[in-house]
Amino acid sequence: MGERELIGPPLERAFFDRPSYEVAPDLLGRVIVHGPVAVRLTEVEAYGKPGEDPASHTYRGRTERNSVMFGEPGHLYVYFTYGMHFCANLVCMPEGVGSAVLMRAGEVVDGFAVARSRRTGAAASADAKRVVPDRDLARGPARLAVTLGLARLHNGFDCCSDGPIRVFEGSPADPGVIRAGPRTGVSAGAETPWRFWIDGDPTVSPYRAHVRRTRR
DNA sequence: ATCGGGATTTCCT
DNA sequence: GGAAATCCCGATC
C-alpha cells in the first residue's frame, strides 16, 4: 500500500490518439489500476492499422470481435484466445482506425493479496497450493489480464473516464532503458520491431519466437 | 534451464 | 479444417 501517491494523474484520451508504435514505448513505466490492484507496465506490443499490419486483428477489416479497436481511443480491447486466455489492449488512433497496444507484462506495485488470489483462484484452480512468485504475477499477457481481473466483460471499457479502470502517469521509462524487437508469437509481420520492453526488468516475459504447432 | 504436449474458442480460408 | 498476440506442468538434461 501507499504507492497510490506516487502514480500521478490519469493519462488523458489524447495520449492514445496517435499511432500505436508511438504510444507503446510511452506506456512503459505507466501504471494501470483496476480496483485494489496496480500494475506498472514493463512490456508492450503495438498492433497497426487495417491493411498495413498483417499481425493486427484489424488487418482484414472490422469483425464482431475486433470492433472495439475501431472505436474511441483509450478504451480496453479484451479478446479471448487459445480457447482459454484473455489478453488486454489499449485502443489507439482516432475513431474509425483500428489499432491498439497489447499489454504483455508488468510489475504488481499494489494490491498483492487480490492479485495473488486471482492468479491462484478460479482461473488456475487445479492447484491451490501453488505459490506464484511476485514477479510472475503479471509476466505474460494472459497472466496480466488475470491479475488485473480483466475478462470479456471489460471489452470496450473506457479507461479515460471516471471509473474503476484507469491508466496513470507513473514514471515513464527512460528512453535509454527501452529496448525494441520482434513481436512474440506472431507469424505474419514478425519482422516489424514493435515489441517494447524495459531492459533487464525481471517481470518482462521470456521471448518466444513463433512456432507452428502440428496436431498430435 | 529448456522442451514438448494438452487445454479449447474464435476467426478465416 | 486448422492456426492463433498463451500458459501450465511434467520430463529431461
mmCIF file of N, CA and C in Angstrom, chain A residues 69-157:
data_model
loop_
_atom_site.group_PDB
_atom_site.id
_atom_site.type_symbol
_atom_site.label_atom_id
_atom_site.label_comp_id
_atom_site.label_asym_id
_atom_site.label_seq_id
_atom_site.Cartn_x
_atom_site.Cartn_y
_atom_site.Cartn_z
ATOM 1 N N MET A 69 -11.569 -2.038 -31.430
ATOM 2 C CA MET A 69 -10.318 -1.429 -31.903
ATOM 3 C C MET A 69 -10.578 -0.278 -32.870
ATOM 4 N N PHE A 70 -11.772 -0.257 -33.477
ATOM 5 C CA PHE A 70 -12.126 0.817 -34.411
ATOM 6 C C PHE A 70 -12.807 1.985 -33.706
ATOM 7 N N GLY A 71 -12.988 1.857 -32.404
ATOM 8 C CA GLY A 71 -13.712 2.882 -31.659
ATOM 9 C C GLY A 71 -12.809 3.960 -31.090
ATOM 10 N N GLU A 72 -13.318 4.645 -30.079
ATOM 11 C CA GLU A 72 -12.625 5.758 -29.451
ATOM 12 C C GLU A 72 -11.342 5.269 -28.775
ATOM 13 N N PRO A 73 -10.241 6.047 -28.884
ATOM 14 C CA PRO A 73 -9.007 5.651 -28.206
ATOM 15 C C PRO A 73 -9.164 5.703 -26.684
ATOM 16 N N GLY A 74 -8.324 4.920 -26.001
ATOM 17 C CA GLY A 74 -8.358 4.913 -24.547
ATOM 18 C C GLY A 74 -9.305 3.881 -23.956
ATOM 19 N N HIS A 75 -9.954 3.098 -24.822
ATOM 20 C CA HIS A 75 -10.808 2.019 -24.338
ATOM 21 C C HIS A 75 -10.024 0.706 -24.308
ATOM 22 N N LEU A 76 -10.520 -0.266 -23.540
ATOM 23 C CA LEU A 76 -9.903 -1.586 -23.490
ATOM 24 C C LEU A 76 -10.424 -2.462 -24.622
ATOM 25 N N TYR A 77 -9.505 -3.162 -25.294
ATOM 26 C CA TYR A 77 -9.880 -4.236 -26.214
ATOM 27 C C TYR A 77 -9.408 -5.535 -25.563
ATOM 28 N N VAL A 78 -10.361 -6.333 -25.097
ATOM 29 C CA VAL A 78 -10.037 -7.607 -24.443
ATOM 30 C C VAL A 78 -10.528 -8.736 -25.341
ATOM 31 N N TYR A 79 -9.623 -9.610 -25.730
ATOM 32 C CA TYR A 79 -10.029 -10.713 -26.611
ATOM 33 C C TYR A 79 -9.662 -12.059 -25.992
ATOM 34 N N PHE A 80 -10.353 -13.071 -26.463
ATOM 35 C CA PHE A 80 -10.198 -14.434 -25.961
ATOM 36 C C PHE A 80 -9.401 -15.235 -26.981
ATOM 37 N N THR A 81 -8.415 -16.002 -26.526
ATOM 38 C CA THR A 81 -7.591 -16.730 -27.492
ATOM 39 C C THR A 81 -7.166 -18.089 -26.961
ATOM 40 N N TYR A 82 -6.724 -18.932 -27.824
ATOM 41 C CA TYR A 82 -6.261 -20.279 -27.498
ATOM 42 C C TYR A 82 -7.278 -21.055 -26.668
ATOM 43 N N GLY A 83 -8.559 -20.659 -26.817
ATOM 44 C CA GLY A 83 -9.603 -21.402 -26.128
ATOM 45 C C GLY A 83 -9.661 -21.223 -24.640
ATOM 46 N N MET A 84 -8.763 -20.420 -24.062
ATOM 47 C CA MET A 84 -8.775 -20.297 -22.605
ATOM 48 C C MET A 84 -8.219 -19.002 -22.030
ATOM 49 N N HIS A 85 -7.581 -18.171 -22.828
ATOM 50 C CA HIS A 85 -6.926 -16.998 -22.255
ATOM 51 C C HIS A 85 -7.533 -15.693 -22.745
ATOM 52 N N PHE A 86 -7.503 -14.684 -21.873
ATOM 53 C CA PHE A 86 -7.852 -13.327 -22.277
ATOM 54 C C PHE A 86 -6.580 -12.489 -22.343
ATOM 55 N N CYS A 87 -6.525 -11.571 -23.312
ATOM 56 C CA CYS A 87 -5.431 -10.620 -23.403
ATOM 57 C C CYS A 87 -6.033 -9.221 -23.524
ATOM 58 N N ALA A 88 -5.365 -8.231 -22.923
ATOM 59 C CA ALA A 88 -5.926 -6.879 -22.852
ATOM 60 C C ALA A 88 -5.064 -5.875 -23.608
ATOM 61 N N ASN A 89 -5.738 -5.035 -24.392
ATOM 62 C CA ASN A 89 -5.096 -3.982 -25.183
ATOM 63 C C ASN A 89 -5.689 -2.628 -24.813
ATOM 64 N N LEU A 90 -4.930 -1.563 -25.143
ATOM 65 C CA LEU A 90 -5.455 -0.208 -25.070
ATOM 66 C C LEU A 90 -5.587 0.321 -26.496
ATOM 67 N N VAL A 91 -6.776 0.776 -26.842
ATOM 68 C CA VAL A 91 -7.068 1.203 -28.210
ATOM 69 C C VAL A 91 -6.381 2.532 -28.513
ATOM 70 N N CYS A 92 -5.802 2.625 -29.713
ATOM 71 C CA CYS A 92 -5.105 3.837 -30.154
ATOM 72 C C CYS A 92 -5.775 4.411 -31.402
ATOM 73 N N MET A 93 -5.301 5.597 -31.795
ATOM 74 C CA MET A 93 -5.752 6.267 -33.032
ATOM 75 C C MET A 93 -7.222 6.700 -32.960
ATOM 76 N N PRO A 94 -7.591 7.674 -33.811
ATOM 77 C CA PRO A 94 -8.955 8.218 -33.777
ATOM 78 C C PRO A 94 -9.999 7.153 -34.103
ATOM 79 N N GLU A 95 -11.218 7.426 -33.740
ATOM 80 C CA GLU A 95 -12.338 6.551 -34.067
ATOM 81 C C GLU A 95 -12.339 6.269 -35.566
ATOM 82 N N GLY A 96 -12.549 4.997 -35.920
ATOM 83 C CA GLY A 96 -12.553 4.614 -37.322
ATOM 84 C C GLY A 96 -11.272 3.946 -37.776
ATOM 85 N N VAL A 97 -10.183 4.113 -36.998
ATOM 86 C CA VAL A 97 -8.897 3.491 -37.343
ATOM 87 C C VAL A 97 -8.597 2.388 -36.323
ATOM 88 N N GLY A 98 -8.551 1.146 -36.792
ATOM 89 C CA GLY A 98 -8.391 0.011 -35.874
ATOM 90 C C GLY A 98 -6.953 -0.247 -35.503
ATOM 91 N N SER A 99 -6.571 0.082 -34.263
ATOM 92 C CA SER A 99 -5.182 -0.041 -33.818
ATOM 93 C C SER A 99 -5.169 -0.124 -32.292
ATOM 94 N N ALA A 100 -4.133 -0.786 -31.728
ATOM 95 C CA ALA A 100 -4.095 -0.930 -30.266
ATOM 96 C C ALA A 100 -2.705 -1.337 -29.792
ATOM 97 N N VAL A 101 -2.521 -1.278 -28.479
ATOM 98 C CA VAL A 101 -1.286 -1.755 -27.850
ATOM 99 C C VAL A 101 -1.637 -2.882 -26.882
ATOM 100 N N LEU A 102 -1.012 -4.038 -27.086
ATOM 101 C CA LEU A 102 -1.190 -5.183 -26.193
ATOM 102 C C LEU A 102 -0.309 -5.017 -24.962
ATOM 103 N N MET A 103 -0.895 -5.149 -23.785
ATOM 104 C CA MET A 103 -0.119 -5.096 -22.544
ATOM 105 C C MET A 103 0.385 -6.499 -22.248
ATOM 106 N N ARG A 104 1.680 -6.694 -22.397
ATOM 107 C CA ARG A 104 2.258 -8.037 -22.302
ATOM 108 C C ARG A 104 2.751 -8.418 -20.915
ATOM 109 N N ALA A 105 3.241 -7.452 -20.144
ATOM 110 C CA ALA A 105 3.780 -7.799 -18.825
ATOM 111 C C ALA A 105 3.918 -6.558 -17.972
ATOM 112 N N GLY A 106 3.969 -6.773 -16.650
ATOM 113 C CA GLY A 106 4.146 -5.658 -15.733
ATOM 114 C C GLY A 106 4.529 -6.138 -14.350
ATOM 115 N N GLU A 107 4.789 -5.155 -13.508
ATOM 116 C CA GLU A 107 5.161 -5.418 -12.117
ATOM 117 C C GLU A 107 4.000 -4.992 -11.218
ATOM 118 N N VAL A 108 3.514 -5.897 -10.407
ATOM 119 C CA VAL A 108 2.464 -5.528 -9.457
ATOM 120 C C VAL A 108 3.075 -4.605 -8.407
ATOM 121 N N VAL A 109 2.470 -3.428 -8.216
ATOM 122 C CA VAL A 109 3.001 -2.474 -7.237
ATOM 123 C C VAL A 109 2.021 -2.219 -6.091
ATOM 124 N N ASP A 110 0.811 -2.726 -6.215
ATOM 125 C CA ASP A 110 -0.145 -2.582 -5.112
ATOM 126 C C ASP A 110 -1.242 -3.636 -5.294
ATOM 127 N N GLY A 111 -1.844 -4.020 -4.165
ATOM 128 C CA GLY A 111 -2.943 -4.994 -4.213
ATOM 129 C C GLY A 111 -2.461 -6.424 -4.361
ATOM 130 N N PHE A 112 -1.334 -6.752 -3.760
ATOM 131 C CA PHE A 112 -0.745 -8.089 -3.921
ATOM 132 C C PHE A 112 -1.692 -9.211 -3.495
ATOM 133 N N ALA A 113 -2.419 -9.009 -2.402
ATOM 134 C CA ALA A 113 -3.278 -10.087 -1.900
ATOM 135 C C ALA A 113 -4.351 -10.442 -2.926
ATOM 136 N N VAL A 114 -4.991 -9.422 -3.496
ATOM 137 C CA VAL A 114 -6.037 -9.669 -4.500
ATOM 138 C C VAL A 114 -5.427 -10.244 -5.776
ATOM 139 N N ALA A 115 -4.278 -9.681 -6.180
ATOM 140 C CA ALA A 115 -3.604 -10.167 -7.388
ATOM 141 C C ALA A 115 -3.286 -11.657 -7.255
ATOM 142 N N ARG A 116 -2.749 -12.025 -6.128
ATOM 143 C CA ARG A 116 -2.363 -13.425 -5.927
ATOM 144 C C ARG A 116 -3.571 -14.349 -5.906
ATOM 145 N N SER A 117 -4.650 -13.899 -5.288
ATOM 146 C CA SER A 117 -5.831 -14.767 -5.231
ATOM 147 C C SER A 117 -6.462 -14.933 -6.602
ATOM 148 N N ARG A 118 -6.383 -13.876 -7.433
ATOM 149 C CA ARG A 118 -6.907 -14.011 -8.800
ATOM 150 C C ARG A 118 -6.098 -15.040 -9.582
ATOM 151 N N ARG A 119 -4.795 -15.076 -9.345
ATOM 152 C CA ARG A 119 -3.919 -15.981 -10.103
ATOM 153 C C ARG A 119 -3.980 -17.413 -9.609
ATOM 154 N N THR A 120 -4.214 -17.615 -8.318
ATOM 155 C CA THR A 120 -4.245 -18.979 -7.792
ATOM 156 C C THR A 120 -5.679 -19.451 -7.577
ATOM 157 N N GLY A 121 -6.635 -18.572 -7.862
ATOM 158 C CA GLY A 121 -8.035 -18.914 -7.665
ATOM 159 C C GLY A 121 -8.637 -19.597 -8.870
ATOM 160 N N ALA A 122 -9.821 -19.151 -9.237
ATOM 161 C CA ALA A 122 -10.632 -19.837 -10.249
ATOM 162 C C ALA A 122 -9.884 -20.213 -11.520
ATOM 163 N N ALA A 123 -9.135 -19.255 -12.068
ATOM 164 C CA ALA A 123 -8.514 -19.496 -13.373
ATOM 165 C C ALA A 123 -7.509 -20.638 -13.335
ATOM 166 N N ALA A 124 -6.834 -20.824 -12.205
ATOM 167 C CA ALA A 124 -5.824 -21.886 -12.088
ATOM 168 C C ALA A 124 -6.192 -22.819 -10.941
ATOM 169 N N SER A 125 -7.452 -23.149 -10.879
ATOM 170 C CA SER A 125 -7.990 -23.867 -9.725
ATOM 171 C C SER A 125 -7.352 -25.225 -9.475
ATOM 172 N N ALA A 126 -6.703 -25.767 -10.481
ATOM 173 C CA ALA A 126 -6.152 -27.117 -10.354
ATOM 174 C C ALA A 126 -5.238 -27.263 -9.146
ATOM 175 N N ASP A 127 -4.470 -26.218 -8.861
ATOM 176 C CA ASP A 127 -3.504 -26.340 -7.779
ATOM 177 C C ASP A 127 -3.522 -25.114 -6.882
ATOM 178 N N ALA A 128 -4.347 -25.151 -5.839
ATOM 179 C CA ALA A 128 -4.475 -24.008 -4.946
ATOM 180 C C ALA A 128 -3.226 -23.799 -4.098
ATOM 181 N N LYS A 129 -2.404 -24.820 -3.998
ATOM 182 C CA LYS A 129 -1.212 -24.712 -3.161
ATOM 183 C C LYS A 129 -0.066 -24.030 -3.876
ATOM 184 N N ARG A 130 -0.201 -23.870 -5.182
ATOM 185 C CA ARG A 130 0.852 -23.282 -5.976
ATOM 186 C C ARG A 130 1.190 -21.879 -5.460
ATOM 187 N N VAL A 131 2.472 -21.589 -5.320
ATOM 188 C CA VAL A 131 2.900 -20.260 -4.913
ATOM 189 C C VAL A 131 3.447 -19.534 -6.127
ATOM 190 N N VAL A 132 2.806 -18.434 -6.505
ATOM 191 C CA VAL A 132 3.262 -17.660 -7.657
ATOM 192 C C VAL A 132 4.225 -16.580 -7.161
ATOM 193 N N PRO A 133 5.475 -16.606 -7.628
ATOM 194 C CA PRO A 133 6.415 -15.539 -7.252
ATOM 195 C C PRO A 133 5.871 -14.177 -7.663
ATOM 196 N N ASP A 134 6.157 -13.153 -6.881
ATOM 197 C CA ASP A 134 5.660 -11.812 -7.191
ATOM 198 C C ASP A 134 5.930 -11.425 -8.634
ATOM 199 N N ARG A 135 7.124 -11.696 -9.099
ATOM 200 C CA ARG A 135 7.488 -11.210 -10.428
ATOM 201 C C ARG A 135 6.740 -11.925 -11.553
ATOM 202 N N ASP A 136 6.143 -13.080 -11.247
ATOM 203 C CA ASP A 136 5.379 -13.806 -12.261
ATOM 204 C C ASP A 136 3.890 -13.460 -12.262
ATOM 205 N N LEU A 137 3.451 -12.614 -11.356
ATOM 206 C CA LEU A 137 2.021 -12.336 -11.239
ATOM 207 C C LEU A 137 1.447 -11.769 -12.536
ATOM 208 N N ALA A 138 2.196 -10.888 -13.194
ATOM 209 C CA ALA A 138 1.702 -10.268 -14.440
ATOM 210 C C ALA A 138 2.740 -10.411 -15.549
ATOM 211 N N ARG A 139 3.499 -11.512 -15.528
ATOM 212 C CA ARG A 139 4.560 -11.754 -16.511
ATOM 213 C C ARG A 139 3.985 -12.569 -17.659
ATOM 214 N N GLY A 140 3.523 -11.874 -18.704
ATOM 215 C CA GLY A 140 2.839 -12.513 -19.834
ATOM 216 C C GLY A 140 1.434 -11.930 -19.952
ATOM 217 N N PRO A 141 0.943 -11.771 -21.183
ATOM 218 C CA PRO A 141 -0.315 -11.052 -21.414
ATOM 219 C C PRO A 141 -1.540 -11.689 -20.759
ATOM 220 N N ALA A 142 -1.638 -13.022 -20.778
ATOM 221 C CA ALA A 142 -2.804 -13.667 -20.182
ATOM 222 C C ALA A 142 -2.731 -13.606 -18.659
ATOM 223 N N ARG A 143 -1.520 -13.706 -18.116
ATOM 224 C CA ARG A 143 -1.348 -13.580 -16.668
ATOM 225 C C ARG A 143 -1.685 -12.163 -16.219
ATOM 226 N N LEU A 144 -1.234 -11.171 -16.996
ATOM 227 C CA LEU A 144 -1.525 -9.773 -16.666
ATOM 228 C C LEU A 144 -3.034 -9.534 -16.645
ATOM 229 N N ALA A 145 -3.742 -10.114 -17.598
ATOM 230 C CA ALA A 145 -5.197 -9.939 -17.655
ATOM 231 C C ALA A 145 -5.859 -10.549 -16.420
ATOM 232 N N VAL A 146 -5.395 -11.727 -16.016
ATOM 233 C CA VAL A 146 -5.972 -12.375 -14.827
ATOM 234 C C VAL A 146 -5.687 -11.547 -13.585
ATOM 235 N N THR A 147 -4.437 -11.137 -13.426
ATOM 236 C CA THR A 147 -4.028 -10.363 -12.247
ATOM 237 C C THR A 147 -4.819 -9.064 -12.128
ATOM 238 N N LEU A 148 -5.103 -8.432 -13.275
ATOM 239 C CA LEU A 148 -5.868 -7.191 -13.264
ATOM 240 C C LEU A 148 -7.377 -7.438 -13.243
ATOM 241 N N GLY A 149 -7.774 -8.700 -13.261
ATOM 242 C CA GLY A 149 -9.199 -9.008 -13.215
ATOM 243 C C GLY A 149 -9.925 -8.587 -14.470
ATOM 244 N N LEU A 150 -9.264 -8.692 -15.624
ATOM 245 C CA LEU A 150 -9.866 -8.275 -16.887
ATOM 246 C C LEU A 150 -10.316 -9.494 -17.684
ATOM 247 N N ALA A 151 -11.546 -9.450 -18.177
ATOM 248 C CA ALA A 151 -12.089 -10.542 -18.980
ATOM 249 C C ALA A 151 -13.075 -9.967 -19.996
ATOM 250 N N ARG A 152 -13.827 -10.841 -20.617
ATOM 251 C CA ARG A 152 -14.726 -10.436 -21.711
ATOM 252 C C ARG A 152 -15.608 -9.250 -21.334
ATOM 253 N N LEU A 153 -16.062 -9.249 -20.092
ATOM 254 C CA LEU A 153 -16.920 -8.185 -19.565
ATOM 255 C C LEU A 153 -16.325 -6.799 -19.781
ATOM 256 N N HIS A 154 -14.995 -6.703 -19.768
ATOM 257 C CA HIS A 154 -14.326 -5.400 -19.823
ATOM 258 C C HIS A 154 -13.979 -4.961 -21.242
ATOM 259 N N ASN A 155 -14.293 -5.782 -22.239
ATOM 260 C CA ASN A 155 -14.048 -5.374 -23.616
ATOM 261 C C ASN A 155 -14.855 -4.109 -23.914
ATOM 262 N N GLY A 156 -14.166 -3.063 -24.349
ATOM 263 C CA GLY A 156 -14.835 -1.802 -24.651
ATOM 264 C C GLY A 156 -14.841 -0.805 -23.503
ATOM 265 N N PHE A 157 -14.340 -1.198 -22.340
ATOM 266 C CA PHE A 157 -14.371 -0.306 -21.170
ATOM 267 C C PHE A 157 -13.541 0.948 -21.422
#
